[in-house]
Amino acid sequence: MKTKELTQSQIEEVSLEILLRHAVKAKHGLEKESMRVNPDGTLARTPHPAHLGSSLTNHYIKTDFAEPQLEYATHPRPKIEANIRELQDLHIYTIRKLDNELIWPFSMPPILPEDENEIPLGQYGTSPSGKWKTIYRHGLGLRYGRRMQTISGVHYNFSFSNVFLRQFLGKEVSNFTKEEISSLYLHVIRNFMRRVHYLTYLTGSSTVFDSTFLPNPGDLKFEKHKNFTMYSPYATSLRMSEIGYTSKIQDTLGIHYNSLSEYVNRMCYAVHTPYPGYVPFSENKDAQLNPNYLQIENEFYSPIRPKQVPKGDERPLDALLDRGIEYIEIRSLDIDPYSPVGVCRLNLAFTQLILLDSLLSPSPSISTEENAILKENLNSVIWEGRNPNLQVQVDGKRKNFQTAGAEYSESLRHYAKILDLHTGKSTYQDAIDFQIKKWKNPDKTPSGKLLAEILKRDIEFRDKGMELARENRRALSYLEYSPGTLTKMEKEAVRSFQEKEQLEKEESQTHYPTVKLCNH
């Protein structure tokens, strides 16, 4: 499938003010992972609480890699505030159903067991699909280590409204082709990759971690604080580094976003081609789904991914090939430790500004050379982002990172003013002001603020985590649900168990279907 690049003349033909008026009607969704912990800060070993429903089939509360790793999902909504409110409701519901356990407030994990094999994998029952999910997680543990998989984060899902697309593409929604829509989203994705290092600096909050996460750091240089706290002095998001969700093996696959056909072809290769280093794992039955570079599409680590909602047992790649891109998933956001629900409204508003700027700016194909520069910029910011002397490449020249970041943030002001005019609020301009303060003073970033507090107060990372976990529980316990939430969640818990039981009676397929449209 070949997609066409949007030209700058196409972009300029459309009134910016009209476009942005419709842009505020975009759809947003949030997914947020959080660990359950015991009162002493250790990882909970208990099964997923039955009061929360089945982790296999509940639409709102599931689990991610580990059994104690909660995963919340909100509905796609036209207002980010509504997503945050729904996420808050899910947290309120959870804390009222937990006994003595708390919700860990950081991306980097709590106190982990000495033997990482004691980190319990997600358990989903006896149905073939439930067993399949656990086998997949077992394979992840073998490939990347169970400790790494306990790192949590926030995913922000974004799609343009049909009204916006009609205005931008100049025709009715019924006449859109999947190629046109996919080209538009790939245009955004490429430019987001050119800007993601700015967002990593502004939202990263994982520069410090408990020593049980990385007992043997090897050649990596970390400072030690007190008995159990490790940190990298200028880092922003170690979650996005080689000790987190980055894979050198995946980097060799050459998966890029210049066209949908190129992206899908490389992903098809990854999910069908054995990697020699993973082949021995399959000597043990049910150790992994397969020995391929990727067991499934979701194993691919990237700051952003194109998505299409699968139907039934349809594979995500088949869905993309058949219907094109429906939305994009931003995966580069750390949990905000200074929010009881782990997300910051102003950071999400700024992320939306980056996405709009990514659409409204030229977005040529990313060459091999540029891709190497983008990786270097991101890696530099991950490890040295708060170093005032850090230089990054901007338009072929080396430039002070904080100067470049402040200039880029300020360049979004004209979008923010128009968006605020149509919403009747100042959210988007406030978001820019909020980020400018961080560019002027790295200690105001979440990573800088957290590290500075731990060092100044001379406390352990694990103690700060429990302090925030208890504060968040108190704060949430005083809040009320949105109308109808409690009834909805309790009905969903009952429904999810009924669906799980039905699956265990009916399912007979034990394999994950192959990608039908891949030529491998």
Coordinates of C-alpha atoms in Angstrom, one line a residue:
M1 CA 0.0 0.0 0.0
K2 CA 1.6 3.3 -1.1
T3 CA 0.8 6.5 0.8
K4 CA 1.3 10.0 -0.5
E5 CA 3.1 12.7 1.4
L6 CA 1.0 15.8 2.2
T7 CA 2.4 18.9 0.6
Q8 CA 2.9 22.2 2.3
S9 CA 0.6 23.8 -0.2
Q10 CA -2.2 21.5 0.9
I11 CA -1.6 22.5 4.5
E12 CA -1.5 26.3 3.7
E13 CA -4.7 26.1 1.6
V14 CA -6.7 25.5 4.7
S15 CA -7.4 28.3 7.0
L16 CA -5.4 27.8 10.2
E17 CA -8.1 29.3 12.4
I18 CA -10.8 27.1 10.9
L19 CA -8.6 24.0 11.3
L20 CA -7.8 24.6 14.9
R21 CA -11.4 25.4 15.7
H22 CA -12.2 21.8 14.6
A23 CA -9.0 20.4 16.1
V24 CA -10.3 20.9 19.6
K25 CA -12.9 18.2 18.8
A26 CA -10.2 15.5 18.5
K27 CA -10.7 12.2 20.4
H28 CA -8.4 11.4 23.3
G29 CA -7.9 8.2 25.3
L30 CA -5.6 7.3 28.2
E31 CA -4.1 4.0 29.3
K32 CA -2.1 4.0 32.6
E33 CA -0.2 1.3 34.3
S34 CA 0.4 1.1 38.1
M35 CA 1.8 -1.4 40.5
R36 CA 0.0 -2.6 43.6
V37 CA 2.3 -2.6 46.6
N38 CA 2.2 -3.8 50.2
P39 CA 2.4 -1.3 53.1
D40 CA 6.2 -1.8 53.3
G41 CA 6.8 -0.8 49.7
T42 CA 7.3 -4.3 48.4
L43 CA 5.6 -5.6 45.2
A44 CA 2.3 -7.2 46.0
R45 CA 2.1 -10.9 45.3
T46 CA -1.6 -11.3 45.7
P47 CA -3.9 -12.2 42.7
H48 CA -5.7 -9.4 40.8
P49 CA -8.5 -8.4 43.2
A50 CA -11.8 -10.1 42.3
H51 CA -13.7 -6.9 43.2
L52 CA -12.0 -5.3 40.1
G53 CA -13.4 -7.9 37.8
S54 CA -11.6 -10.2 35.4
S55 CA -8.3 -8.9 34.1
L56 CA -8.9 -10.8 30.9
T57 CA -12.2 -9.2 29.9
N58 CA -12.9 -6.1 32.0
H59 CA -13.1 -3.1 29.7
Y60 CA -11.7 -0.6 32.2
I61 CA -9.3 -2.3 34.6
K62 CA -6.9 -5.1 33.3
T63 CA -3.3 -6.0 34.2
D64 CA -0.2 -5.5 32.1
F65 CA 2.9 -7.7 32.4
A66 CA 2.7 -8.6 36.1
E67 CA -0.2 -9.8 38.1
P68 CA 0.0 -6.8 40.4
Q69 CA 0.5 -4.3 37.5
L70 CA -2.9 -2.6 37.1
E71 CA -3.8 -1.2 33.7
Y72 CA -6.5 1.4 33.4
A73 CA -8.2 2.3 30.1
T74 CA -10.5 5.2 29.4
H75 CA -13.0 5.6 26.5
P76 CA -12.1 7.8 23.6
R77 CA -13.5 11.2 24.4
P78 CA -13.5 14.7 22.7
K79 CA -12.2 16.4 25.9
I80 CA -9.0 15.4 27.7
E81 CA -10.6 16.6 31.0
A82 CA -13.2 13.9 30.6
N83 CA -10.5 11.2 30.2
I84 CA -8.7 12.5 33.3
R85 CA -12.0 12.4 35.3
E86 CA -12.7 8.9 34.1
L87 CA -9.1 7.9 35.1
Q88 CA -9.8 9.4 38.5
D89 CA -13.0 7.4 38.9
L90 CA -11.1 4.2 38.1
H91 CA -8.5 5.1 40.8
I92 CA -11.2 5.9 43.4
Y93 CA -12.9 2.6 42.6
T94 CA -9.6 0.7 43.0
I95 CA -8.5 2.2 46.3
R96 CA -11.9 1.4 47.8
K97 CA -11.6 -2.2 46.7
L98 CA -8.1 -2.8 47.9
D99 CA -7.5 -3.9 51.5
N100 CA -4.1 -2.9 52.8
E101 CA -2.4 -2.5 49.4
L102 CA -1.6 0.9 47.8
I103 CA -1.0 2.1 44.2
W104 CA 2.7 2.8 43.5
P105 CA 3.1 6.4 42.2
F106 CA 6.2 6.0 39.9
S107 CA 7.1 4.6 36.6
M108 CA 10.1 2.9 38.1
P109 CA 9.0 -0.1 40.1
P110 CA 8.8 -0.5 43.9
I111 CA 10.9 -3.0 46.0
L112 CA 11.3 -6.1 43.8
P113 CA 12.1 -9.6 45.0
E114 CA 15.7 -10.7 44.8
D115 CA 14.9 -13.5 42.3
E116 CA 13.1 -11.8 39.4
N117 CA 11.3 -15.1 38.6
E118 CA 9.3 -14.4 41.8
I119 CA 7.7 -11.4 40.0
P120 CA 4.2 -13.0 39.2
L121 CA 3.2 -13.0 35.6
G122 CA -0.4 -11.8 34.7
Q123 CA -2.8 -14.7 35.1
Y124 CA -6.0 -14.8 33.0
G125 CA -7.7 -18.2 33.6
T126 CA -7.9 -21.5 31.8
S127 CA -9.3 -20.3 28.4
P128 CA -6.9 -20.6 25.5
S129 CA -6.8 -16.8 25.1
G130 CA -6.1 -16.5 28.8
K131 CA -3.2 -19.0 28.7
W132 CA -1.9 -17.3 25.6
K133 CA -1.6 -14.0 27.4
T134 CA 0.4 -15.6 30.2
I135 CA 2.7 -17.4 27.8
Y136 CA 3.3 -14.1 25.9
R137 CA 4.4 -12.5 29.2
H138 CA 6.6 -15.4 30.0
G139 CA 8.4 -14.8 26.7
L140 CA 8.8 -11.1 27.4
G141 CA 10.4 -12.0 30.8
L142 CA 12.9 -14.3 29.0
R143 CA 13.8 -11.8 26.4
Y144 CA 14.0 -8.6 28.4
G145 CA 13.9 -9.6 32.0
R146 CA 10.9 -9.5 34.4
R147 CA 12.3 -6.5 36.3
M148 CA 12.4 -4.4 33.2
Q149 CA 8.8 -5.3 32.4
T150 CA 7.6 -3.9 35.7
I151 CA 8.3 -0.4 34.6
S152 CA 5.0 1.4 34.1
G153 CA 3.9 4.4 32.0
V154 CA 1.1 6.3 30.4
H155 CA -0.2 5.9 26.8
Y156 CA -2.0 8.8 25.2
N157 CA -4.2 7.8 22.3
F158 CA -5.2 10.5 19.8
S159 CA -7.3 10.7 16.7
F160 CA -8.6 13.7 14.6
S161 CA -12.3 14.2 14.4
N162 CA -14.2 13.5 11.1
V163 CA -15.1 17.2 11.0
F164 CA -11.4 18.1 11.2
L165 CA -10.5 15.6 8.5
R166 CA -13.2 16.9 6.3
Q167 CA -11.9 20.4 6.6
F168 CA -8.3 19.4 6.2
L169 CA -8.8 17.0 3.2
G170 CA -11.5 19.1 1.6
K171 CA -14.2 16.4 1.1
E172 CA -16.8 14.3 2.9
V173 CA -15.8 11.6 5.3
S174 CA -17.5 8.9 3.1
N175 CA -15.0 9.8 0.3
F176 CA -11.8 9.4 2.4
T177 CA -9.5 6.6 1.4
K178 CA -7.5 4.6 3.9
E179 CA -4.4 5.8 2.1
E180 CA -5.2 9.4 2.6
I181 CA -6.0 9.0 6.3
S182 CA -2.9 6.8 6.9
S183 CA -0.7 9.3 5.1
L184 CA -1.9 12.0 7.3
Y185 CA -1.2 10.1 10.5
L186 CA 2.2 8.9 9.3
H187 CA 3.0 12.6 8.5
V188 CA 2.2 13.3 12.2
I189 CA 4.2 10.3 13.4
R190 CA 7.4 11.3 11.6
N191 CA 7.3 14.8 12.9
F192 CA 6.5 13.6 16.4
M193 CA 9.7 11.5 16.2
R194 CA 11.5 14.7 15.4
R195 CA 10.1 16.4 18.5
V196 CA 9.8 13.6 21.1
H197 CA 13.1 14.5 22.8
Y198 CA 11.5 17.8 23.9
L199 CA 8.5 15.9 25.4
T200 CA 10.8 13.5 27.1
Y201 CA 12.6 16.3 28.9
L202 CA 9.3 18.0 29.9
T203 CA 7.5 14.9 31.2
G204 CA 10.2 12.4 32.1
S205 CA 10.1 11.5 35.8
S206 CA 12.3 8.3 36.0
T207 CA 15.8 9.4 36.8
V208 CA 15.9 7.6 40.2
F209 CA 15.0 4.0 41.1
D210 CA 15.3 1.4 43.8
S211 CA 18.4 -0.7 43.8
T212 CA 16.4 -4.0 43.6
F213 CA 15.4 -3.0 40.1
L214 CA 19.0 -3.2 38.8
P215 CA 21.1 -5.3 41.1
N216 CA 23.9 -5.5 38.5
P217 CA 24.2 -2.2 36.6
G218 CA 27.2 -3.4 34.6
D219 CA 29.0 -0.7 32.7
L220 CA 26.2 1.8 33.3
K221 CA 27.2 4.7 35.6
F222 CA 24.8 5.4 38.4
E223 CA 25.2 7.4 41.6
K224 CA 24.2 5.7 44.9
H225 CA 22.2 7.5 47.6
K226 CA 21.8 6.0 51.1
N227 CA 21.3 2.2 51.0
F228 CA 18.8 1.5 48.3
T229 CA 18.5 4.5 45.9
M230 CA 20.2 4.7 42.5
Y231 CA 20.1 7.7 40.1
S232 CA 21.6 9.3 37.1
P233 CA 22.3 13.0 37.9
Y234 CA 21.0 14.6 34.6
A235 CA 18.7 11.9 33.3
T236 CA 15.0 12.5 32.5
S237 CA 13.4 9.2 31.6
L238 CA 15.3 6.0 32.3
R239 CA 12.1 4.3 31.4
M240 CA 12.9 5.1 27.8
S241 CA 16.6 4.1 28.0
E242 CA 18.4 0.8 27.5
I243 CA 17.4 -0.3 31.0
G244 CA 13.8 0.3 30.0
Y245 CA 11.7 0.1 26.9
T246 CA 14.5 0.1 24.3
S247 CA 15.8 -2.9 22.4
K248 CA 19.0 -3.0 20.4
I249 CA 17.6 -6.2 18.7
Q250 CA 14.5 -4.4 17.6
D251 CA 16.6 -1.5 16.3
T252 CA 18.1 -3.8 13.7
L253 CA 14.6 -4.4 12.1
G254 CA 14.5 -1.0 10.3
I255 CA 10.9 -0.3 11.2
H256 CA 10.1 3.2 10.0
Y257 CA 7.1 5.4 9.2
N258 CA 7.7 6.7 5.7
S259 CA 4.7 4.7 4.3
L260 CA 2.2 2.3 5.7
S261 CA 3.3 -0.5 3.3
E262 CA 6.9 -0.1 4.5
Y263 CA 5.9 -0.1 8.2
V264 CA 3.7 -3.1 7.8
N265 CA 6.2 -5.1 5.7
R266 CA 8.9 -4.6 8.3
M267 CA 6.5 -5.5 11.1
C268 CA 5.5 -8.6 9.1
Y269 CA 9.1 -9.6 8.9
A270 CA 9.5 -9.1 12.6
V271 CA 6.6 -11.3 13.6
H272 CA 7.4 -14.1 11.2
T273 CA 11.2 -14.3 11.3
P274 CA 13.0 -16.3 14.1
Y275 CA 15.7 -14.5 16.0
P276 CA 18.6 -16.9 16.7
G277 CA 19.0 -15.7 20.3
Y278 CA 15.3 -16.5 21.1
V279 CA 15.2 -19.9 19.4
P280 CA 16.6 -21.8 22.5
F281 CA 13.7 -20.5 24.7
S282 CA 11.3 -22.5 22.6
E283 CA 12.9 -25.8 23.7
N284 CA 10.7 -25.5 26.8
K285 CA 7.0 -25.9 26.1
D286 CA 4.9 -22.7 26.6
A287 CA 8.1 -20.6 27.3
Q288 CA 7.1 -18.1 24.6
L289 CA 4.6 -17.8 21.8
N290 CA 7.3 -18.2 19.1
P291 CA 11.0 -17.5 18.6
N292 CA 10.5 -14.6 16.3
Y293 CA 12.0 -11.1 16.6
L294 CA 8.5 -10.1 17.9
Q295 CA 6.1 -12.6 19.4
I296 CA 3.3 -10.2 18.4
E297 CA 3.0 -6.7 17.2
N298 CA 2.5 -5.2 20.7
E299 CA 6.1 -6.2 21.6
F300 CA 7.5 -3.5 19.4
Y301 CA 8.9 -0.6 21.5
S302 CA 8.6 2.8 20.0
P303 CA 7.7 6.3 21.4
I304 CA 4.6 6.3 19.1
R305 CA 2.7 3.7 17.1
P306 CA 0.0 3.7 14.4
K307 CA -3.1 1.8 15.5
Q308 CA -6.3 0.3 14.1
V309 CA -8.9 -1.4 16.3
P310 CA -8.9 -5.2 15.5
K311 CA -12.2 -6.9 15.0
G312 CA -12.7 -10.2 16.8
D313 CA -9.6 -12.4 16.5
E314 CA -8.1 -10.1 13.7
R315 CA -4.4 -9.4 14.0
P316 CA -3.4 -5.7 14.5
L317 CA -1.4 -5.8 11.3
D318 CA -4.3 -7.2 9.3
A319 CA -6.5 -4.4 10.7
L320 CA -3.9 -1.8 9.6
L321 CA -3.6 -3.2 6.1
D322 CA -7.4 -3.7 5.7
R323 CA -8.6 -0.4 7.1
G324 CA -5.6 1.9 7.5
I325 CA -4.6 3.9 10.6
E326 CA -7.4 4.9 12.9
Y327 CA -5.5 6.6 15.7
I328 CA -1.9 7.0 17.1
E329 CA -0.6 5.9 20.4
I330 CA 1.9 8.1 22.2
R331 CA 4.0 5.8 24.5
S332 CA 6.7 8.2 25.7
L333 CA 4.9 9.6 28.8
D334 CA 6.2 8.6 32.3
I335 CA 3.7 8.5 35.2
D336 CA 3.5 12.0 36.8
P337 CA 4.4 11.4 40.5
Y338 CA 2.8 14.7 41.5
S339 CA -0.7 13.8 40.3
P340 CA -2.8 11.3 42.2
V341 CA -3.8 9.7 38.9
G342 CA -0.4 9.9 37.3
V343 CA -1.2 12.4 34.5
C344 CA -0.9 16.1 34.2
R345 CA -3.5 18.1 32.2
L346 CA -1.1 20.7 31.1
N347 CA 1.4 18.1 29.8
L348 CA -1.4 16.4 27.8
A349 CA -2.4 19.7 26.3
F350 CA 1.2 20.4 25.3
T351 CA 1.4 17.0 23.8
Q352 CA -1.7 17.8 21.7
L353 CA 0.0 21.0 20.6
I354 CA 3.0 19.0 19.4
L355 CA 0.7 16.7 17.4
L356 CA -1.0 19.6 15.8
D357 CA 2.3 21.2 14.9
S358 CA 3.5 17.8 13.6
L359 CA 0.5 17.8 11.2
L360 CA 0.8 21.5 10.1
S361 CA 4.6 21.4 9.4
P362 CA 6.4 19.8 6.4
S363 CA 7.2 16.1 7.1
P364 CA 9.5 14.6 4.6
S365 CA 10.5 10.9 4.7
I366 CA 13.1 10.1 7.4
S367 CA 16.3 9.0 5.9
T368 CA 18.7 6.5 7.5
E369 CA 21.0 9.4 8.4
E370 CA 18.2 11.5 10.0
N371 CA 17.0 8.5 11.9
A372 CA 20.4 8.1 13.5
I373 CA 20.4 11.8 14.5
L374 CA 16.9 11.5 16.0
K375 CA 18.0 8.4 18.0
E376 CA 21.1 10.3 19.2
N377 CA 19.1 13.3 20.2
L378 CA 16.6 11.2 22.2
N379 CA 19.3 9.1 23.9
S380 CA 21.2 12.2 24.9
V381 CA 18.1 13.8 26.4
I382 CA 17.2 10.5 28.2
W383 CA 20.6 10.5 30.0
E384 CA 21.7 14.1 30.0
G385 CA 18.6 16.2 29.4
R386 CA 19.0 18.4 32.5
N387 CA 22.6 19.1 31.8
P388 CA 22.6 22.8 31.0
N389 CA 25.5 22.3 28.6
L390 CA 23.8 19.5 26.5
Q391 CA 23.9 20.1 22.8
V392 CA 21.5 18.5 20.3
Q393 CA 21.3 18.6 16.5
V394 CA 18.7 21.0 15.2
D395 CA 18.4 21.6 11.4
G396 CA 21.9 20.2 10.8
K397 CA 23.6 22.3 13.5
R398 CA 24.6 21.7 17.1
K399 CA 22.5 23.8 19.5
N400 CA 22.1 24.2 23.3
F401 CA 19.2 21.8 24.1
Q402 CA 17.4 24.0 26.6
T403 CA 17.6 27.0 24.3
A404 CA 16.2 24.9 21.4
G405 CA 13.5 23.5 23.6
A406 CA 12.3 26.9 24.8
E407 CA 12.3 28.3 21.3
Y408 CA 10.3 25.3 20.0
S409 CA 7.8 25.6 22.9
E410 CA 7.3 29.3 22.3
S411 CA 6.7 28.6 18.6
L412 CA 3.5 26.8 19.5
R413 CA 2.1 29.9 21.1
H414 CA 0.1 30.9 18.0
Y415 CA -1.7 27.5 17.9
A416 CA -2.4 27.8 21.6
K417 CA -4.0 31.2 21.3
I418 CA -6.4 30.1 18.6
L419 CA -7.3 26.9 20.5
D420 CA -7.9 28.9 23.7
L421 CA -10.1 31.3 21.8
H422 CA -12.4 28.5 20.7
T423 CA -12.5 26.7 24.1
G424 CA -13.0 29.9 26.1
K425 CA -10.2 28.8 28.5
S426 CA -6.5 29.4 28.7
T427 CA -5.4 25.8 29.0
Y428 CA -3.1 25.7 26.0
Q429 CA -1.3 28.9 26.7
D430 CA -1.0 27.8 30.3
A431 CA 0.5 24.6 29.1
I432 CA 3.2 26.5 27.2
D433 CA 3.9 28.8 30.2
F434 CA 4.2 25.6 32.3
Q435 CA 6.8 24.2 30.0
I436 CA 8.8 27.4 29.6
K437 CA 9.4 27.4 33.4
K438 CA 11.0 24.0 33.0
W439 CA 13.3 25.1 30.2
K440 CA 14.5 28.0 32.3
N441 CA 15.1 25.8 35.3
P442 CA 15.7 22.0 34.9
D443 CA 14.9 21.5 38.6
K444 CA 11.2 22.3 37.8
T445 CA 11.0 19.2 35.5
P446 CA 9.3 16.2 37.2
S447 CA 12.7 14.3 37.0
G448 CA 14.6 17.2 38.5
K449 CA 12.0 17.9 41.2
L450 CA 11.8 14.3 42.4
L451 CA 15.6 13.8 42.5
A452 CA 16.2 17.1 44.2
E453 CA 13.7 16.3 46.9
I454 CA 15.1 12.8 47.6
L455 CA 18.6 14.2 47.9
K456 CA 17.7 17.3 49.9
R457 CA 15.6 15.4 52.4
D458 CA 18.1 12.5 52.5
I459 CA 15.4 9.9 52.0
E460 CA 15.2 6.7 50.0
F461 CA 13.3 6.4 46.7
R462 CA 11.2 3.6 48.2
D463 CA 10.2 5.8 51.2
K464 CA 9.2 8.7 48.9
G465 CA 7.1 6.3 46.9
M466 CA 5.2 5.1 49.9
E467 CA 4.8 8.6 51.2
L468 CA 3.1 9.6 47.9
A469 CA 1.1 6.4 47.7
R470 CA -0.5 7.2 51.1
E471 CA -1.1 10.8 50.2
N472 CA -2.8 9.8 47.0
R473 CA -5.0 7.3 48.8
R474 CA -6.1 9.9 51.3
A475 CA -6.7 12.5 48.5
L476 CA -8.7 10.1 46.4
S477 CA -10.7 8.7 49.3
Y478 CA -12.3 12.2 49.9
L479 CA -13.4 12.5 46.3
E480 CA -16.8 11.4 44.9
Y481 CA -17.4 9.3 41.8
S482 CA -18.9 10.9 38.6
P483 CA -22.6 10.1 38.5
G484 CA -23.3 6.4 37.7
T485 CA -19.7 5.3 38.0
L486 CA -20.0 2.9 40.9
T487 CA -23.0 1.1 39.4
K488 CA -21.2 1.0 36.0
M489 CA -18.0 -0.5 37.5
E490 CA -19.8 -3.1 39.6
K491 CA -21.8 -4.2 36.6
E492 CA -18.7 -4.4 34.5
A493 CA -17.0 -6.6 37.1
V494 CA -19.8 -9.0 37.1
R495 CA -20.1 -9.0 33.3
S496 CA -16.3 -9.5 32.9
F497 CA -16.4 -12.7 35.0
Q498 CA -19.4 -14.0 33.0
E499 CA -17.5 -13.4 29.7
K500 CA -14.4 -15.1 31.1
E501 CA -16.3 -18.1 32.2
Q502 CA -18.0 -18.3 28.8
L503 CA -14.7 -18.2 27.0
E504 CA -13.4 -21.0 29.2
K505 CA -16.4 -23.1 28.1
E506 CA -16.3 -22.3 24.4
E507 CA -12.8 -21.6 23.2
S508 CA -10.8 -24.3 21.4
Q509 CA -8.1 -22.4 19.5
T510 CA -4.9 -22.3 21.3
H511 CA -2.7 -20.4 18.8
Y512 CA -2.6 -16.8 17.9
P513 CA -3.7 -16.4 14.2
T514 CA -1.0 -15.6 11.7
V515 CA -1.1 -12.3 9.8
K516 CA -3.2 -13.2 6.8
L517 CA -2.0 -10.3 4.6
C518 CA 1.8 -10.7 5.2
N519 CA 3.8 -12.1 2.4
H520 CA 6.1 -14.2 4.6

